[in-house]
Amino acid sequence: MTVLLSAIFLYVRRYSIMPYLYLCSISELGSAYDIGWFNLFIDFI
């Protein structure tokens, strides 16, 4: 799971700064929100 989030983190960082800031704010809330963000990320693609 950590490797997957790292790959997403690097991709988002390269793609746009806004999702990067969004991810940073979410990571402070807990890992449960990371799954929700990941689902949102898939829907975005």
Short mmCIF file of N, CA and C in Angstrom, two decimals:
data_model
loop_
_atom_site.label_atom_id
_atom_site.label_comp_id
_atom_site.label_asym_id
_atom_site.label_seq_id
_atom_site.Cartn_x
_atom_site.Cartn_y
_atom_site.Cartn_z
N MET A 1 0.84 -1.20 0.00
CA MET A 1 0.00 0.00 0.00
C MET A 1 0.88 1.26 0.00
N THR A 2 1.95 1.19 0.75
CA THR A 2 2.86 2.34 0.82
C THR A 2 3.52 2.61 -0.53
N VAL A 3 3.89 1.55 -1.22
CA VAL A 3 4.52 1.69 -2.54
C VAL A 3 3.53 2.29 -3.53
N LEU A 4 2.28 1.86 -3.43
CA LEU A 4 1.23 2.37 -4.31
C LEU A 4 1.01 3.86 -4.08
N LEU A 5 0.94 4.26 -2.84
CA LEU A 5 0.75 5.67 -2.52
C LEU A 5 1.95 6.50 -2.96
N SER A 6 3.14 5.91 -2.85
CA SER A 6 4.34 6.61 -3.29
C SER A 6 4.32 6.85 -4.80
N ALA A 7 3.87 5.84 -5.53
CA ALA A 7 3.78 5.96 -6.99
C ALA A 7 2.76 7.03 -7.37
N ILE A 8 1.64 7.04 -6.68
CA ILE A 8 0.61 8.05 -6.93
C ILE A 8 1.13 9.43 -6.56
N PHE A 9 1.85 9.50 -5.45
CA PHE A 9 2.40 10.76 -4.98
C PHE A 9 3.33 11.37 -6.02
N LEU A 10 4.20 10.55 -6.58
CA LEU A 10 5.14 11.03 -7.59
C LEU A 10 4.43 11.45 -8.87
N TYR A 11 3.41 10.69 -9.26
CA TYR A 11 2.66 11.00 -10.47
C TYR A 11 1.90 12.31 -10.31
N VAL A 12 1.23 12.45 -9.19
CA VAL A 12 0.45 13.66 -8.94
C VAL A 12 1.35 14.88 -8.86
N ARG A 13 2.51 14.69 -8.23
CA ARG A 13 3.44 15.80 -8.10
C ARG A 13 3.92 16.28 -9.46
N ARG A 14 4.07 15.34 -10.37
CA ARG A 14 4.49 15.69 -11.73
C ARG A 14 3.34 16.25 -12.54
N TYR A 15 2.14 15.77 -12.24
CA TYR A 15 0.97 16.14 -13.03
C TYR A 15 0.50 17.56 -12.71
N SER A 16 0.33 17.85 -11.43
CA SER A 16 -0.19 19.15 -11.04
C SER A 16 0.08 19.42 -9.57
N ILE A 17 0.24 20.68 -9.23
CA ILE A 17 0.53 21.04 -7.84
C ILE A 17 -0.72 21.01 -6.97
N MET A 18 -1.89 21.22 -7.58
CA MET A 18 -3.12 21.25 -6.80
C MET A 18 -3.48 19.90 -6.17
N PRO A 19 -3.49 18.80 -6.93
CA PRO A 19 -3.74 17.50 -6.30
C PRO A 19 -2.65 17.16 -5.29
N TYR A 20 -1.45 17.68 -5.49
CA TYR A 20 -0.35 17.44 -4.56
C TYR A 20 -0.65 18.08 -3.21
N LEU A 21 -1.13 19.31 -3.23
CA LEU A 21 -1.49 19.99 -1.99
C LEU A 21 -2.70 19.31 -1.35
N TYR A 22 -3.61 18.85 -2.19
CA TYR A 22 -4.80 18.16 -1.71
C TYR A 22 -4.41 16.87 -1.00
N LEU A 23 -3.44 16.16 -1.57
CA LEU A 23 -2.97 14.91 -0.98
C LEU A 23 -2.28 15.17 0.35
N CYS A 24 -1.52 16.23 0.43
CA CYS A 24 -0.82 16.58 1.67
C CYS A 24 -1.81 16.88 2.78
N SER A 25 -2.87 17.59 2.48
CA SER A 25 -3.87 17.93 3.48
C SER A 25 -4.66 16.70 3.93
N ILE A 26 -4.84 15.77 3.00
CA ILE A 26 -5.58 14.54 3.32
C ILE A 26 -4.73 13.60 4.17
N SER A 27 -3.45 13.53 3.90
CA SER A 27 -2.58 12.59 4.60
C SER A 27 -2.55 12.86 6.10
N GLU A 28 -2.87 14.08 6.50
CA GLU A 28 -2.88 14.44 7.91
C GLU A 28 -4.12 13.90 8.62
N LEU A 29 -5.15 13.55 7.84
CA LEU A 29 -6.41 13.11 8.43
C LEU A 29 -6.42 11.62 8.74
N GLY A 30 -5.55 10.88 8.08
CA GLY A 30 -5.48 9.45 8.36
C GLY A 30 -5.50 8.60 7.10
N SER A 31 -5.10 7.36 7.23
CA SER A 31 -4.99 6.46 6.09
C SER A 31 -6.36 6.11 5.50
N ALA A 32 -7.42 6.22 6.29
CA ALA A 32 -8.76 5.91 5.80
C ALA A 32 -9.14 6.85 4.66
N TYR A 33 -8.70 8.10 4.74
CA TYR A 33 -9.01 9.07 3.69
C TYR A 33 -8.14 8.84 2.46
N ASP A 34 -6.99 8.21 2.65
CA ASP A 34 -6.12 7.91 1.50
C ASP A 34 -6.82 6.97 0.53
N ILE A 35 -7.57 6.02 1.07
CA ILE A 35 -8.30 5.08 0.22
C ILE A 35 -9.39 5.83 -0.55
N GLY A 36 -10.07 6.72 0.11
CA GLY A 36 -11.12 7.51 -0.53
C GLY A 36 -10.55 8.41 -1.62
N TRP A 37 -9.37 8.98 -1.35
CA TRP A 37 -8.71 9.83 -2.35
C TRP A 37 -8.26 9.01 -3.53
N PHE A 38 -7.82 7.78 -3.25
CA PHE A 38 -7.36 6.89 -4.32
C PHE A 38 -8.51 6.54 -5.25
N ASN A 39 -9.69 6.31 -4.67
CA ASN A 39 -10.88 6.01 -5.48
C ASN A 39 -11.25 7.24 -6.32
N LEU A 40 -11.13 8.41 -5.74
CA LEU A 40 -11.42 9.65 -6.45
C LEU A 40 -10.42 9.85 -7.58
N PHE A 41 -9.18 9.45 -7.32
CA PHE A 41 -8.12 9.57 -8.32
C PHE A 41 -8.40 8.67 -9.52
N ILE A 42 -8.89 7.46 -9.25
CA ILE A 42 -9.23 6.52 -10.32
C ILE A 42 -10.40 7.07 -11.15
N ASP A 43 -11.38 7.64 -10.46
CA ASP A 43 -12.54 8.21 -11.15
C ASP A 43 -12.12 9.39 -12.01
N PHE A 44 -11.12 10.12 -11.54
CA PHE A 44 -10.63 11.29 -12.27
C PHE A 44 -9.98 10.87 -13.58
N ILE A 45 -9.29 9.74 -13.55
CA ILE A 45 -8.65 9.24 -14.76
C ILE A 45 -9.71 8.72 -15.72
#
